[in-house]
Short mmCIF file of C-alpha atoms and ligand atoms in Angstrom, two decimals:
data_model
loop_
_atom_site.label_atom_id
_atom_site.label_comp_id
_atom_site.label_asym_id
_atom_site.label_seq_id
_atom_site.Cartn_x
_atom_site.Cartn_y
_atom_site.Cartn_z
CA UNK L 1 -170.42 95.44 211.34
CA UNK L 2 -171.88 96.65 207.84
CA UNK L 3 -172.64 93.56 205.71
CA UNK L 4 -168.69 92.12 205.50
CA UNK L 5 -167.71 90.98 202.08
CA UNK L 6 -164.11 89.68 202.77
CA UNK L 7 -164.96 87.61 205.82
CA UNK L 8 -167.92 85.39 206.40
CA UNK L 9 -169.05 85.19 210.27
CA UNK L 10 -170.99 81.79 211.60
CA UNK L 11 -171.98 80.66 214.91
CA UNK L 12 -171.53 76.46 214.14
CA UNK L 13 -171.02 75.20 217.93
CA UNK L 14 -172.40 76.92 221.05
CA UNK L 15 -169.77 79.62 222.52
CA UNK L 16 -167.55 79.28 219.06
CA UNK L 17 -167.43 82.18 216.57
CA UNK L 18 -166.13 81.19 213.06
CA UNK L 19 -164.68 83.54 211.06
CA UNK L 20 -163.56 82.67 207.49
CA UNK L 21 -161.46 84.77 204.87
CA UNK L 22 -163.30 85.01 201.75
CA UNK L 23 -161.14 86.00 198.94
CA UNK L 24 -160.92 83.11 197.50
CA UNK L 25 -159.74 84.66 193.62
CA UNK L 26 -157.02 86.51 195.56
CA UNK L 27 -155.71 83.48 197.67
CA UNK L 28 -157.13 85.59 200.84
CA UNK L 29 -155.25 88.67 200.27
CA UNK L 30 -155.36 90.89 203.22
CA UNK L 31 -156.21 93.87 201.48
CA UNK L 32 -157.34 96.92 203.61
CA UNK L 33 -161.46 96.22 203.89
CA UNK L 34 -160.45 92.52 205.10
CA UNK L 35 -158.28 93.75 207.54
CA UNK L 36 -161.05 96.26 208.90
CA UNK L 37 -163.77 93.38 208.75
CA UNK L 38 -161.80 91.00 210.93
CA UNK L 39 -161.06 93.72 213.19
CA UNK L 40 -164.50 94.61 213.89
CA UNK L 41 -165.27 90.97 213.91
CA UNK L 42 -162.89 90.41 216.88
CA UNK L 43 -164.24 93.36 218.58
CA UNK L 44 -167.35 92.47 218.51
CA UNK L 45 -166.64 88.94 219.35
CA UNK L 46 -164.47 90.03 222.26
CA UNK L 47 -167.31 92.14 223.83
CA UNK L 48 -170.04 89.03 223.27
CA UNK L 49 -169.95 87.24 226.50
CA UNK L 50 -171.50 84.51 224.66
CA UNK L 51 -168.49 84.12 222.08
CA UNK L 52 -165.62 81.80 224.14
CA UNK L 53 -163.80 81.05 221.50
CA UNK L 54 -162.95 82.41 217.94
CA UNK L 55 -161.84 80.09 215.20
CA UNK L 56 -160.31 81.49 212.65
CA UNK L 57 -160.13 79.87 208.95
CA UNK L 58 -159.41 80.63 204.86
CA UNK L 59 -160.02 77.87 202.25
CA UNK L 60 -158.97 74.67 200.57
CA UNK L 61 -156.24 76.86 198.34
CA UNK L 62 -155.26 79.13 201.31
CA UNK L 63 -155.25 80.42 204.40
CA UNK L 64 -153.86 83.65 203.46
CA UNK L 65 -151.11 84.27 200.92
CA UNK L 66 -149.96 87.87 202.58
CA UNK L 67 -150.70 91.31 202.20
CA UNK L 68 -152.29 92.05 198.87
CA UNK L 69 -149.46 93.01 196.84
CA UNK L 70 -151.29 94.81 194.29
CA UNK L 71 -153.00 97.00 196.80
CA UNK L 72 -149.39 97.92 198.41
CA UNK L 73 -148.01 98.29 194.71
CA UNK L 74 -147.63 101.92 194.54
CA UNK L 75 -147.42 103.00 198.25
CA UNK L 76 -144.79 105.64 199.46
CA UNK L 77 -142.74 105.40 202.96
CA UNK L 78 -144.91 107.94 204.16
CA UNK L 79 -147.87 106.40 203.69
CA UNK L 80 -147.00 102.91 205.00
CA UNK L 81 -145.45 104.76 208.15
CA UNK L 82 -148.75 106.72 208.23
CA UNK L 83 -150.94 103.66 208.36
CA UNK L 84 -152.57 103.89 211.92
CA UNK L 85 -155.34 102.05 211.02
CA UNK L 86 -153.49 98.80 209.61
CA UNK L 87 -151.33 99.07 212.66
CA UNK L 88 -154.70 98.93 214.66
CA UNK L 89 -156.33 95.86 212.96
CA UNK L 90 -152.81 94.15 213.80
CA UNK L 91 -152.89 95.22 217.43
CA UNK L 92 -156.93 94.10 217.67
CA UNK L 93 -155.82 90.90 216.28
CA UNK L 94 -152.53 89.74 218.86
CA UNK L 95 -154.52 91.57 221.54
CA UNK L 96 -157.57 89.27 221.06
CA UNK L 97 -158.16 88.54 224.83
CA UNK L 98 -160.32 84.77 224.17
CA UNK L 99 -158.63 81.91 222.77
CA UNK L 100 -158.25 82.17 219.15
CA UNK L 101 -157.66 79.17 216.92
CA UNK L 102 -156.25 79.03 213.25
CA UNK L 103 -158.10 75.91 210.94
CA UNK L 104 -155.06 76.36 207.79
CA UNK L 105 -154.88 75.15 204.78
CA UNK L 106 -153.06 75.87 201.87
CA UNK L 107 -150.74 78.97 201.94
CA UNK L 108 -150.03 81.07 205.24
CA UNK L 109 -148.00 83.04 203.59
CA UNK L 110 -146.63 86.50 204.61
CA UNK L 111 -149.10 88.22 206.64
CA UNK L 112 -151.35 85.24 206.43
CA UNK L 113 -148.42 83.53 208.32
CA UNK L 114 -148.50 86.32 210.31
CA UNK L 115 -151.99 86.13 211.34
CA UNK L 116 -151.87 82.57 211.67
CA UNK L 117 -148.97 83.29 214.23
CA UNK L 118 -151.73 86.03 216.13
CA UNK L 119 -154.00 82.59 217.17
CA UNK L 120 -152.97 80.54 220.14
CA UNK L 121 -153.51 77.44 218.31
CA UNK L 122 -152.82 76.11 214.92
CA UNK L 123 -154.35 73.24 213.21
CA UNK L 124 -153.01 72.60 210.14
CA UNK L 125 -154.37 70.08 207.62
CA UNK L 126 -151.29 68.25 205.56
CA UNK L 127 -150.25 69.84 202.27
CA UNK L 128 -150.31 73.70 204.26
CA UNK L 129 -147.62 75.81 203.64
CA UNK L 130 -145.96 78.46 205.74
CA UNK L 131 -143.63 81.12 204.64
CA UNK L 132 -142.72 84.55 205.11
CA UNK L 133 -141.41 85.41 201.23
CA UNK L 134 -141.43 89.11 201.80
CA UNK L 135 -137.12 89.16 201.02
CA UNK L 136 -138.91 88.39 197.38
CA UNK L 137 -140.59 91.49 197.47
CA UNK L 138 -137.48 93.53 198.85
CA UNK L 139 -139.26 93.57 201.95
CA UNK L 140 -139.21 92.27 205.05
CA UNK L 141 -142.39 90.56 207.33
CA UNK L 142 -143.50 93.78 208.95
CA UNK L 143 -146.65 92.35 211.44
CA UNK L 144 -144.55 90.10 213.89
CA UNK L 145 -142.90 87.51 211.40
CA UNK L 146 -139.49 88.38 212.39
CA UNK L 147 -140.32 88.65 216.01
CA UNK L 148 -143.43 86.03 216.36
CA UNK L 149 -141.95 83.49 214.39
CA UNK L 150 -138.57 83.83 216.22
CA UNK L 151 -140.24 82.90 219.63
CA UNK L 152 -142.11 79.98 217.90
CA UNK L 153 -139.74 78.24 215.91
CA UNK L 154 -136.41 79.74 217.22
CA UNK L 155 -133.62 81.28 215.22
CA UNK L 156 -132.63 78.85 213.29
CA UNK L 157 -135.86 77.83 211.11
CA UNK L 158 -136.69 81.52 211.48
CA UNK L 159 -133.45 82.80 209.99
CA UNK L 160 -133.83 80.27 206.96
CA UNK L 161 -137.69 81.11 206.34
CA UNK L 162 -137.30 84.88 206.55
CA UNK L 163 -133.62 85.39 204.66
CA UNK L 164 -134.64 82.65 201.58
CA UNK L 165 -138.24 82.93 201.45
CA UNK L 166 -139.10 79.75 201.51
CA UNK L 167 -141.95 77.42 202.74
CA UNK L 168 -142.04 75.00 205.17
CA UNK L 169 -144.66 71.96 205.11
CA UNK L 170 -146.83 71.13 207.56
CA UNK L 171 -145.14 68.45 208.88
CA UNK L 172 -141.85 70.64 209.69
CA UNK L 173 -144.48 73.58 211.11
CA UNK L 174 -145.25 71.00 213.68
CA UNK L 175 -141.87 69.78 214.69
CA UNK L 176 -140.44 73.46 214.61
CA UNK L 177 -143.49 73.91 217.03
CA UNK L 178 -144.94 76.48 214.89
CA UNK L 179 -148.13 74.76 214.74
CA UNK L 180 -150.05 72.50 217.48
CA UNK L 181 -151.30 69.79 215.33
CA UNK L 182 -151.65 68.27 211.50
CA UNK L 183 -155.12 66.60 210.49
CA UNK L 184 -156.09 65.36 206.76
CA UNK L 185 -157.15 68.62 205.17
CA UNK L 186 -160.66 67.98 205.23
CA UNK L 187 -160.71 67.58 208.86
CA UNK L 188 -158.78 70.72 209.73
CA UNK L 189 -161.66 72.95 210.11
CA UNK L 190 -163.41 69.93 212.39
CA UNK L 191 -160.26 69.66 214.42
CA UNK L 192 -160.42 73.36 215.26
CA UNK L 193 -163.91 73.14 215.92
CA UNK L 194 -163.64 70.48 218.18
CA UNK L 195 -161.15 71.82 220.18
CA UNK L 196 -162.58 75.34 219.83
CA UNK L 197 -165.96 73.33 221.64
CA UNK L 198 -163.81 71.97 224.30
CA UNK L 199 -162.35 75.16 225.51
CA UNK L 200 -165.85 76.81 225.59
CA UNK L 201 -166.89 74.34 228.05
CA UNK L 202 -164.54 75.44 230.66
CA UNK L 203 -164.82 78.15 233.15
CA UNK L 204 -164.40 81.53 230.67
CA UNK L 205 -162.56 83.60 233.19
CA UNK L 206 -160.00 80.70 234.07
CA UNK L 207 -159.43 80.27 230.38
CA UNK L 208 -158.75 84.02 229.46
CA UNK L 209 -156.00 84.55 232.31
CA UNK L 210 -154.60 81.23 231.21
CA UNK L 211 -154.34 82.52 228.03
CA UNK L 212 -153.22 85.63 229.48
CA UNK L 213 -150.40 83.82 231.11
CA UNK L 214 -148.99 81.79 228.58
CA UNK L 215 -148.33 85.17 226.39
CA UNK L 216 -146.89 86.53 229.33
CA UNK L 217 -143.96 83.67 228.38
CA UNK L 218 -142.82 85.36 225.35
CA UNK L 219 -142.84 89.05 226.78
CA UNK L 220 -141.56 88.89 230.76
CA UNK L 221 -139.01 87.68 232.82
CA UNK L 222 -139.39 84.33 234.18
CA UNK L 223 -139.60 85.43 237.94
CA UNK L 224 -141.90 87.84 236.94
CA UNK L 225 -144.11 85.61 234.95
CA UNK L 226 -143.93 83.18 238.04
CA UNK L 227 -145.19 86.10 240.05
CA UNK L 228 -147.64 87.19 237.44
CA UNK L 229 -148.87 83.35 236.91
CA UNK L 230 -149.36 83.06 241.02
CA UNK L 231 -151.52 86.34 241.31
CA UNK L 232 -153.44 85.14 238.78
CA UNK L 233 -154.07 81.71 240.28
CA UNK L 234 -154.89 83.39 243.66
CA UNK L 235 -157.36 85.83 241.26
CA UNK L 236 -159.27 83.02 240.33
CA UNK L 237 -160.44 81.82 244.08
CA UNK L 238 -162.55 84.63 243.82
CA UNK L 239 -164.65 83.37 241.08
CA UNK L 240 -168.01 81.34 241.22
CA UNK L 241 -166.82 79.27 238.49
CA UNK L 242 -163.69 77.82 240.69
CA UNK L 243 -166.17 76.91 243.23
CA UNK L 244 -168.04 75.17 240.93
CA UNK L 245 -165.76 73.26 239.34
CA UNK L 246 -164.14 72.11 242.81
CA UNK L 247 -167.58 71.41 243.62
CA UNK L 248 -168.59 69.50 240.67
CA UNK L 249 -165.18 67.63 240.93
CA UNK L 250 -166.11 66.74 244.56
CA UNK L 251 -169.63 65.82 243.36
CA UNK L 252 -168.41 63.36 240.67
CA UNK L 253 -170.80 65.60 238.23
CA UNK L 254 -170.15 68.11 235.18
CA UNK L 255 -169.35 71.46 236.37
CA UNK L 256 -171.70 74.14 234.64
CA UNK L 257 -169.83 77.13 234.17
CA UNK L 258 -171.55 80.51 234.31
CA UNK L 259 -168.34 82.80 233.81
CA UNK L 260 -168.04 84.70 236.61
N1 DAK Y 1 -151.66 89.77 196.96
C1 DAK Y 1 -152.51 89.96 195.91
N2 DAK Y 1 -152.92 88.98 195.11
C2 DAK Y 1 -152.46 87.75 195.34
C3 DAK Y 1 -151.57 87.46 196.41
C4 DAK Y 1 -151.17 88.54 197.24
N3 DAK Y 1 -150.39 88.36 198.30
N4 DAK Y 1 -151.27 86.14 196.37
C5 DAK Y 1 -151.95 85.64 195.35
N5 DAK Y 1 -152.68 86.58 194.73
C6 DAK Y 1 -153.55 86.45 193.56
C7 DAK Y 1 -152.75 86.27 192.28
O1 DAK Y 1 -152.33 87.52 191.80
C8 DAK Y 1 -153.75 85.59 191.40
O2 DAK Y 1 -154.66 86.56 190.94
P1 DAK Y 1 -155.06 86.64 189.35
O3 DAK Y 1 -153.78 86.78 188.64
O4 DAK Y 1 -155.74 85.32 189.08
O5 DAK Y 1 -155.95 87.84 189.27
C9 DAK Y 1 -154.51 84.68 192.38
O6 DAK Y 1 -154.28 85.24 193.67
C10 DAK Y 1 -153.99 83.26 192.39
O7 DAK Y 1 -152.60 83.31 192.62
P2 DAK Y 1 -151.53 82.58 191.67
O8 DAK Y 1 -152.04 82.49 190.28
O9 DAK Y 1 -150.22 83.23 191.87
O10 DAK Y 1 -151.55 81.11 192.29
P3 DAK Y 1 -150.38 80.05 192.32
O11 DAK Y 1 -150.97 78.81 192.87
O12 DAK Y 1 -149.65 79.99 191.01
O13 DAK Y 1 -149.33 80.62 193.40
C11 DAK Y 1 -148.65 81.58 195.50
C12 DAK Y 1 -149.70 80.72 194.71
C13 DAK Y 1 -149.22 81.77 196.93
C14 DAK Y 1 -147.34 80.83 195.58
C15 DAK Y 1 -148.46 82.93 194.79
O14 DAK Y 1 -149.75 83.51 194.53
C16 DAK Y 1 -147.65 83.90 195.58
O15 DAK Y 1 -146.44 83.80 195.65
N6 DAK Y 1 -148.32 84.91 196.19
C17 DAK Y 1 -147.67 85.97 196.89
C18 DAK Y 1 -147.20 85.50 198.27
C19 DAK Y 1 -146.43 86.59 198.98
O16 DAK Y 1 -145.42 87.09 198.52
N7 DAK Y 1 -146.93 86.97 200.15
C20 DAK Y 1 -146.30 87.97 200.99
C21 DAK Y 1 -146.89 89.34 200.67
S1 DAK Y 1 -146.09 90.64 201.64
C22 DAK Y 1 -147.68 94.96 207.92
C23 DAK Y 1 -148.58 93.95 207.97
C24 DAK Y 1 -148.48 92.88 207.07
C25 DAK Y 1 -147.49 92.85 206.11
C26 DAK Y 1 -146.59 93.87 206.08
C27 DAK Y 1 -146.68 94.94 206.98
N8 DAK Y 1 -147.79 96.05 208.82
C28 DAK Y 1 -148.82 96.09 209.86
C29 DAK Y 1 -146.83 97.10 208.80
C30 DAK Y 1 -147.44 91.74 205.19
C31 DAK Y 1 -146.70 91.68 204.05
C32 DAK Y 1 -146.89 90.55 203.13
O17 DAK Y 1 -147.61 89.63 203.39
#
């Protein structure tokens, strides 16, 4: 990646990637180069075996208020249909294949709810809001915030957030089951980290088909999934790190994972 201005990329805890979203004068605006940078960031992280887990983050003020409205001001149909490249940073983002957890604060609004929606775990410290206001616009949420939402919250809250445009607190984000936890703001970042560490200590295959697996909820058939979640289990006898964690369990020691 060529020296990223809209993202800021640090390595704080052994095995966990941090990426934060660094627009702060523009609330975190997902303008075009942001949405590039965190798809090359994800790539690359992705490909680094010694990346387990991303966490993913914005600011005090906001996680991300949305697309950046000014920058989709004056756009045609054609060229919003015609933006392969957008569509790709979306696609490297809910295709992310290692656990991925959101730190919010602030707004998640929009797209920034929307990419909130692309981790597999969301910390949120009190006082962060989440809302998809794009009927505001005349629009409607166009990476997954019909469809994402829908499968986290149900129709219900999802109907009311996407047809009024309002926010929802942090407090209802949790009980909706939007979001996996609420810390004091400060800690939110901490929170992530912490649980961003414990999942890098376990065995890196197990966790990726887990994660794998859980997705697989939203998208197949139960008896499918079933099938899907049992060929996976079976998968994982084949690894080292499954006989080293039986082994370790056995041995009343720490397992030492090598991720294979
Ligand atoms: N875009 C551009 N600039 C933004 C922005 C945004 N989304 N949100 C805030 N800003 C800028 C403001 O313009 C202001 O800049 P200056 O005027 O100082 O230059 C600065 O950030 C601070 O914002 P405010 O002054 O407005 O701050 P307030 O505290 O008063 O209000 C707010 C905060 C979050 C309530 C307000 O800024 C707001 O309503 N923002 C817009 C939220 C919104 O409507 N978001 C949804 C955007 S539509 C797709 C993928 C994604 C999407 C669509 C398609 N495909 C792959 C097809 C996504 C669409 C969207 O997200």
């Amino acid at each position: 990646m060529n020296n990223p201005t809209d993202i800021l990329v640090e390595n704080p805890k052994p095995g966990v990637r941090l990426v934060r979203l660094n627009r702060p004068a523009a609330l975190n605006a997902l303008r075009g180069r942001l949405l590039e940078e965190l798809a090359a960031a994800l790539t690359e992280a992705g490909e680094d075996d010694a990346v387990r887990v991303v966490v993913l983050t914005g600011n005090d003020r906001a996680f991300a208020a949305g697309a950046d409205i000014k920058e989709m001001a004056d756009r045609t149909v054609a060229e919003v249909l015609g933006m392969d490249r957008r569509a790709a940073c979306w696609l490297a983002y809910r295709r992310f294949p290692k656990p991925m957890i959101a730190a919010v604060n602030g707004f998640a609004l929009g797209g920034g709810c929307e990419l909130a929606m692309c981790a597999d775990i969301i910390v949120a410290g009190e006082g962060a809001r989440f809302g998809q206001p794009e009927v505001n616009l005349g629009l409607i949420p166009g990476a997954g915030g019909t469809q994402r939402l829908t499968r986290a919250v149900g129709k219900a809250m999802a109907m009311k957030m996407v047809l009024t445009g309002e926010t929802i607190d942090a407090r209802a984000a949790l009980a909706a089951g939007l979001i996996a936890e609420i810390a004091p703001p400060e800690l939110a970042l901490d929170r992530a980290l912490e649980l961003a560490e414990l999942i890098a200590a376990k065995a890196p295959i197990a966790v990726r088909l887990a994660k794998e697996a859980v997705l697989k909820a939203a998208e197949m058939p139960l008896e499918a999934a079933l099938d899907h979640e049992r060929k996976l289990f079976a998968l994982l006898f084949a690894t080292e790190d499954r006989r080293e964690g039986v082994a370790a369990f056995i041995e009343k020691r720490k397992p030492s994972f090598v991720g294979r």
